[in-house]
Each structure stands twice: as C-alpha cells, then as structure tokens.
Short mmCIF file of C-alpha atoms and ligand atoms in Angstrom, two decimals:
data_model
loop_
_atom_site.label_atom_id
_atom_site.label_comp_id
_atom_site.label_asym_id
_atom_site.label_seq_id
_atom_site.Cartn_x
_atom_site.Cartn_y
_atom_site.Cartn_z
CA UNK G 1 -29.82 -17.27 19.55
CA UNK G 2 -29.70 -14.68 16.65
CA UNK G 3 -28.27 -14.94 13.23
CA UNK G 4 -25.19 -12.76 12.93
CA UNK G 5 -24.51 -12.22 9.01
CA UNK G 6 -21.12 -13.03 8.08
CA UNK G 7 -19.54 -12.39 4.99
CA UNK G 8 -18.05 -15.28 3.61
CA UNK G 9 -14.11 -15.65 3.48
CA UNK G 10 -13.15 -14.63 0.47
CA UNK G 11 -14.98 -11.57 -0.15
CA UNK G 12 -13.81 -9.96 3.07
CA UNK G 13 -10.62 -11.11 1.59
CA UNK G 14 -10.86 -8.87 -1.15
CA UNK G 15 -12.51 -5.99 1.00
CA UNK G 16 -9.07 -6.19 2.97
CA UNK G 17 -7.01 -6.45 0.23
CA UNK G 18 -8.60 -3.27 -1.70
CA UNK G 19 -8.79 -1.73 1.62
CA UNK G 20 -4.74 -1.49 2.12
CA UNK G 21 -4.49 1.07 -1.02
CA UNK G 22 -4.23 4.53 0.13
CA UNK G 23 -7.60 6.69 -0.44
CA UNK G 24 -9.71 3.71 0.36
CA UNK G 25 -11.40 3.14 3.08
CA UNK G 26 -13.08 -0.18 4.11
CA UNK G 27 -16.47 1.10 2.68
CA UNK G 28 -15.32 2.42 -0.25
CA UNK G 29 -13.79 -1.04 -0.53
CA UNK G 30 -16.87 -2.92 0.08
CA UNK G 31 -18.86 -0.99 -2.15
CA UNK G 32 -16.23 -1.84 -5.09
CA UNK G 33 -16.28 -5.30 -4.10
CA UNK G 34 -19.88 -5.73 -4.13
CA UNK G 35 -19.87 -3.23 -7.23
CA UNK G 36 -17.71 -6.15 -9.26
CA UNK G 37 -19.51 -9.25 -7.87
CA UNK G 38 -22.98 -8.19 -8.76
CA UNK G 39 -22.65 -5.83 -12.33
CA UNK G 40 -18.94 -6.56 -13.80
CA UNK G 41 -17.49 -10.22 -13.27
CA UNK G 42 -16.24 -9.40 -16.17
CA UNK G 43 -14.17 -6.51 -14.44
CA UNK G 44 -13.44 -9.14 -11.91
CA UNK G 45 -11.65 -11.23 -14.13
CA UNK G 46 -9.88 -8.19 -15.49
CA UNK G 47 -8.49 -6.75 -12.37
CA UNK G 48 -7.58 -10.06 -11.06
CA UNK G 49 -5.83 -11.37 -14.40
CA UNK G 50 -3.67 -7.40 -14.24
CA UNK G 51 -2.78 -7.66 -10.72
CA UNK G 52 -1.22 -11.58 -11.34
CA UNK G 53 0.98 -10.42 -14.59
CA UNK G 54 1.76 -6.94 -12.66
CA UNK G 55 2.96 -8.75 -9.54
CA UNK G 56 4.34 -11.69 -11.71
CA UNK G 57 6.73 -9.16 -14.66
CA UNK G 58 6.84 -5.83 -13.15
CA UNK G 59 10.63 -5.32 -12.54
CA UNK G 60 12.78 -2.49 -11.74
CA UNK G 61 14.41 -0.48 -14.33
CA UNK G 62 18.26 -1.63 -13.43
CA UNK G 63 19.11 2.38 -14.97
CA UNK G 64 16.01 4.60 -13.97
CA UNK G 65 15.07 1.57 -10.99
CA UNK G 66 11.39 2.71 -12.06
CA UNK G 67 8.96 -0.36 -13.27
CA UNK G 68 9.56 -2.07 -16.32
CA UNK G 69 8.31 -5.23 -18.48
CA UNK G 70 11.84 -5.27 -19.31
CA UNK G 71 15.88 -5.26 -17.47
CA UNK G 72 15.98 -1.55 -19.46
CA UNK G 73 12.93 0.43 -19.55
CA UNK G 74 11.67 1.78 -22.92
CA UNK G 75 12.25 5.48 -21.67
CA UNK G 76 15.88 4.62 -20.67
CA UNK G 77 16.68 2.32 -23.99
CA UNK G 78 15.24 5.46 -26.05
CA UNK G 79 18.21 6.57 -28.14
CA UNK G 80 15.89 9.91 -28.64
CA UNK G 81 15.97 11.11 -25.07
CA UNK G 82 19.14 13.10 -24.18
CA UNK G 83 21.55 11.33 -22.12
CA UNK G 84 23.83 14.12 -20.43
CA UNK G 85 20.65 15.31 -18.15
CA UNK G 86 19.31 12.80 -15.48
CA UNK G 87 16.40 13.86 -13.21
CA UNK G 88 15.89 12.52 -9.70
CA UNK G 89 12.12 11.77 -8.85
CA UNK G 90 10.85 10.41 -5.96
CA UNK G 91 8.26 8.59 -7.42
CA UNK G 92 7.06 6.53 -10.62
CA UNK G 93 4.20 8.85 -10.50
CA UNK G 94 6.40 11.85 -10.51
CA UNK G 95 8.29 10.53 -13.55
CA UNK G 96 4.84 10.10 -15.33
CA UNK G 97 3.72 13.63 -14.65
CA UNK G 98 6.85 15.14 -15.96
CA UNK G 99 6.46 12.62 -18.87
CA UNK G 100 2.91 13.78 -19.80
CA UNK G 101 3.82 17.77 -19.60
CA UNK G 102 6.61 16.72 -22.39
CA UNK G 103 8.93 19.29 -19.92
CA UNK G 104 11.81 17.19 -19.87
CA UNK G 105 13.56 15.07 -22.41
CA UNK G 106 16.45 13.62 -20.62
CA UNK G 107 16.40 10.42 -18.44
CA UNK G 108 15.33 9.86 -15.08
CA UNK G 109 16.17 8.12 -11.19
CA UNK G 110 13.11 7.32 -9.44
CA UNK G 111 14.00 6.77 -5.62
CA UNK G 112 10.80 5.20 -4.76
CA UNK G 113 11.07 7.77 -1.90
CA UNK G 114 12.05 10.15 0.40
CA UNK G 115 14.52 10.68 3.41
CA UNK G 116 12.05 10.19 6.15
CA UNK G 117 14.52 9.38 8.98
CA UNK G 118 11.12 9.27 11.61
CA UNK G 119 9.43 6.21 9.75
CA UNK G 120 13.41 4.77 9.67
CA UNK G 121 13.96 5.74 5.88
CA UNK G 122 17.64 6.26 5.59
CA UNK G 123 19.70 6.64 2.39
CA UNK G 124 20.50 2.74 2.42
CA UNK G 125 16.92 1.92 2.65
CA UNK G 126 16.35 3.91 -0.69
CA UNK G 127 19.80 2.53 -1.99
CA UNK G 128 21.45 5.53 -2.44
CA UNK G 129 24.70 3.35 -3.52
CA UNK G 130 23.12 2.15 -6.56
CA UNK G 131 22.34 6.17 -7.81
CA UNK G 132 25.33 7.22 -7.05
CA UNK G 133 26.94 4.58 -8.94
CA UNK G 134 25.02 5.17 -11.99
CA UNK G 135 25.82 9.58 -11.53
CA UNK G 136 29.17 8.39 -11.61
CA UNK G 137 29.90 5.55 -13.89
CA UNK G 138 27.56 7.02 -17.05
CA UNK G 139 30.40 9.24 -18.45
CA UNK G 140 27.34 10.62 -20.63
CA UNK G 141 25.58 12.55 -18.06
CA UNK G 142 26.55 16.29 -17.72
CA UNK G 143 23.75 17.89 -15.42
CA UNK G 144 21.64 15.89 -12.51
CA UNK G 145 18.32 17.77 -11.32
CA UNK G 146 17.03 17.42 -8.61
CA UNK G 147 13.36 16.69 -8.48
CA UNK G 148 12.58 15.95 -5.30
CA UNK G 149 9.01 17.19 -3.54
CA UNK G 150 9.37 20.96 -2.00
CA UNK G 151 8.23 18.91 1.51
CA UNK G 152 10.14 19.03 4.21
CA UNK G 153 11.23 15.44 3.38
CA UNK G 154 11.71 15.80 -0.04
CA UNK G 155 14.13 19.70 0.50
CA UNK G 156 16.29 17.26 2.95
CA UNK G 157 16.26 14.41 0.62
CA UNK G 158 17.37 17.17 -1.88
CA UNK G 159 19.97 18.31 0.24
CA UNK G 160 21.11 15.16 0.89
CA UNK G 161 21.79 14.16 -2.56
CA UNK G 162 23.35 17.62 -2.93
CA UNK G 163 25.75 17.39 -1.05
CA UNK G 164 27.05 13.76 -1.83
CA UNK G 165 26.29 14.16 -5.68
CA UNK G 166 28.50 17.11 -6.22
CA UNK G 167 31.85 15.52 -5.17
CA UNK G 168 31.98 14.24 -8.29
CA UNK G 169 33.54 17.78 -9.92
CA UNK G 170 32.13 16.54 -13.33
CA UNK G 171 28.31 16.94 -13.21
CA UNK G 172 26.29 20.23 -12.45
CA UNK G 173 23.78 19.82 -9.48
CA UNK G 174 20.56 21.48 -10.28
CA UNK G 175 17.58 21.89 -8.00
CA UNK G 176 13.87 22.65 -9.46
CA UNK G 177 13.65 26.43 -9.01
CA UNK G 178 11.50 27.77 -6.36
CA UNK G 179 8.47 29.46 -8.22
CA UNK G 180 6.79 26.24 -6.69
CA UNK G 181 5.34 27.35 -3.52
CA UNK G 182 6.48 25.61 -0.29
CA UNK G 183 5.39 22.27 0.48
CA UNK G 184 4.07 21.48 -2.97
CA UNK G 185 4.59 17.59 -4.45
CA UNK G 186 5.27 17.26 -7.88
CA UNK G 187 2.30 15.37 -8.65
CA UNK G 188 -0.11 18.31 -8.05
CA UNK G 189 1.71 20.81 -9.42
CA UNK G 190 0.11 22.59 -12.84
CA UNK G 191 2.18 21.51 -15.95
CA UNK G 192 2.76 25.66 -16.49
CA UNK G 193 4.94 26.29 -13.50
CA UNK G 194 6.45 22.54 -13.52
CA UNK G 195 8.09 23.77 -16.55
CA UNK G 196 9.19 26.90 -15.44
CA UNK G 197 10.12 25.27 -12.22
CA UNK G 198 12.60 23.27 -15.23
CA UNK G 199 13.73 26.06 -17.11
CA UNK G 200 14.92 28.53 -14.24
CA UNK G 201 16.15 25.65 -12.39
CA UNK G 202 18.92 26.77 -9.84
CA UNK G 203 23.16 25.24 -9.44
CA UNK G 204 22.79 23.65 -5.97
CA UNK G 205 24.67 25.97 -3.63
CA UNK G 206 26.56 23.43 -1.28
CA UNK G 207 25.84 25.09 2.31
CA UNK G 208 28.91 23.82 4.61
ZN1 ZN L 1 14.70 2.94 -16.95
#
C-alpha cells in the first residue's frame, strides 16, 4: 500500500481560508501558508492577532455605513469635512481612493455594492431605506453625487438612486461626469481624471 502525503488539518485549514479572498488561488495560498510557517511565525501571529480584533470591533459607520472602530467614523465625526455634499460609493475601497486623491472634502455613503439583480442584489439587500433616510433627515446636505462604477451595474445602480433620490425637491443629484471612459471602476481610475470626473460633474437628468 503506498503512502499518500496528507497535509495535516489545520494547515489546509488556513490554505482554504486564504484561498476564499479574491485574487488567490489555492497555490498562491499554499505558498503563503508555507511562506509564514517556515520564515515569519512572527507574521503568523500578526495576521492572526489582526484578523481576531478586525472580525471582533470592525463595525459599520451608522452615517457613512463604511467600517469603523467606532458607532461614528472619524471621517463622518470630522467637523472639517463639509457637510452639505454627500458622495455615494460603492465600496470602502472606493471611499479610500477618493480619500487619498484629497478630490473630495465632503462626506460619504458606501453601499457595500451594486444593483446586480442576476446574483439577487436588490435595493433592500443593499438597504437602500437606511440611505435614503439619512439624504433626507440630514437637513445639512445640499448636493448628493453619485459615485457609483461607470459598469453596467454600477450606471443602473446610479440610475436607480436617481430617480428615488431626487423626490426629495431639496438636494441636487449629481452624477460623476463622463470623461471616465465606459466601464471604468473607480478604483482604477488615475487620480487626474477622478478629479475632473468631480469638478465637471453633471445634474442627474431624470429620464421618465
Ligand atoms: Zn462614517
């Protein structure tokens, strides 16, 4: 009978757990794995200690609902930003890339998403309610841009919020401008024409 090598338990564990992050594949997560076991236990300890106190006090923002340590992220408790703008995002990661080109000073909603009706992504499953509450209730805010991704998802997603946004006569609907090319997510986009993209933003035309 031969010897079939099996990795023990727990570090196929780990090569699993690794291997559900997008952009890594099982050998890529394997060669981490074996990567921290052999030359950085000390890494080990690191990433494992992070990922308890992430998964342990990460909350949502209850303004922005991006992450936070706190109930009111710093970015939204910052009596420096200017309240009367709010920008929709679809992602933390958007947010941050917007925050690091120093575009935009105003506040942000991330909607940890996109209208994907396909994969059963509706405007309750992003909790549309709870945005719509805050565009409405926070007398402060004058203008809402939209963010969104120039994807197919994120121009209905835009659309969407368009249209139910702007029945409240009060606030100005804006929409990124459309020097971004086609199909372009915010993320990848240089910080150059992100800012134009902000200054020659567009008023959201309501097609009905
Ligand atoms: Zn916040």
């Amino acid at each position: 009978m031969k010897n079939k090598f099996v990795e023990p338990d727990y570090l196929v564990d780990l090569v699993q757990a690794l291997n559900r992050l997008p952009g890594i594949g099982l050998k890529s997560a394997r060669r981490m794995v074996y990567h921290l076991l052999q030359y950085d236990i000390e890494g080990l300890e690191i990433l494992s200690k992070a990922l308890i106190n992430a998964n342990k006090n990460l909350i949502r923002c209850i303004k922005c609902n991006s992450f936070s340590c706190q109930q009111i992220c710093q970015i939204c408790s910052n009596p420096d930003r200017d309240n009367t703008i709010l920008c929709i995002v679809e992602t933390p990661s958007d947010m941050n890339v917007l925050e690091s080109s120093k575009i935009f000073n105003g506040l942000y909603y991330v909607l940890m998403g996109k209208l994907s009706p396909l994969d059963g992504i509706g405007p309750k499953e992003l909790n549309f309610e709870h945005l719509i509450e805050r565009a409405n209730t926070d007398k402060n805010i004058l203008e809402v841009i939209i963010a969104t991704n120039f994807t197919a998802e994120g121009e209905t997603t835009a659309h969407y919020l368009s249209d139910i946004l702007s029945i409240n006569k009060n606030i100005q609907i804006s929409r990124l401008s459309r020097g971004i090319p086609s199909g372009s997510e915010i993320e990848y986009i240089d910080s150059n024409s992100l800012a134009w993209a902000f200054i020659e933003r567009k008023k959201t035309k309501i097609s009905k």
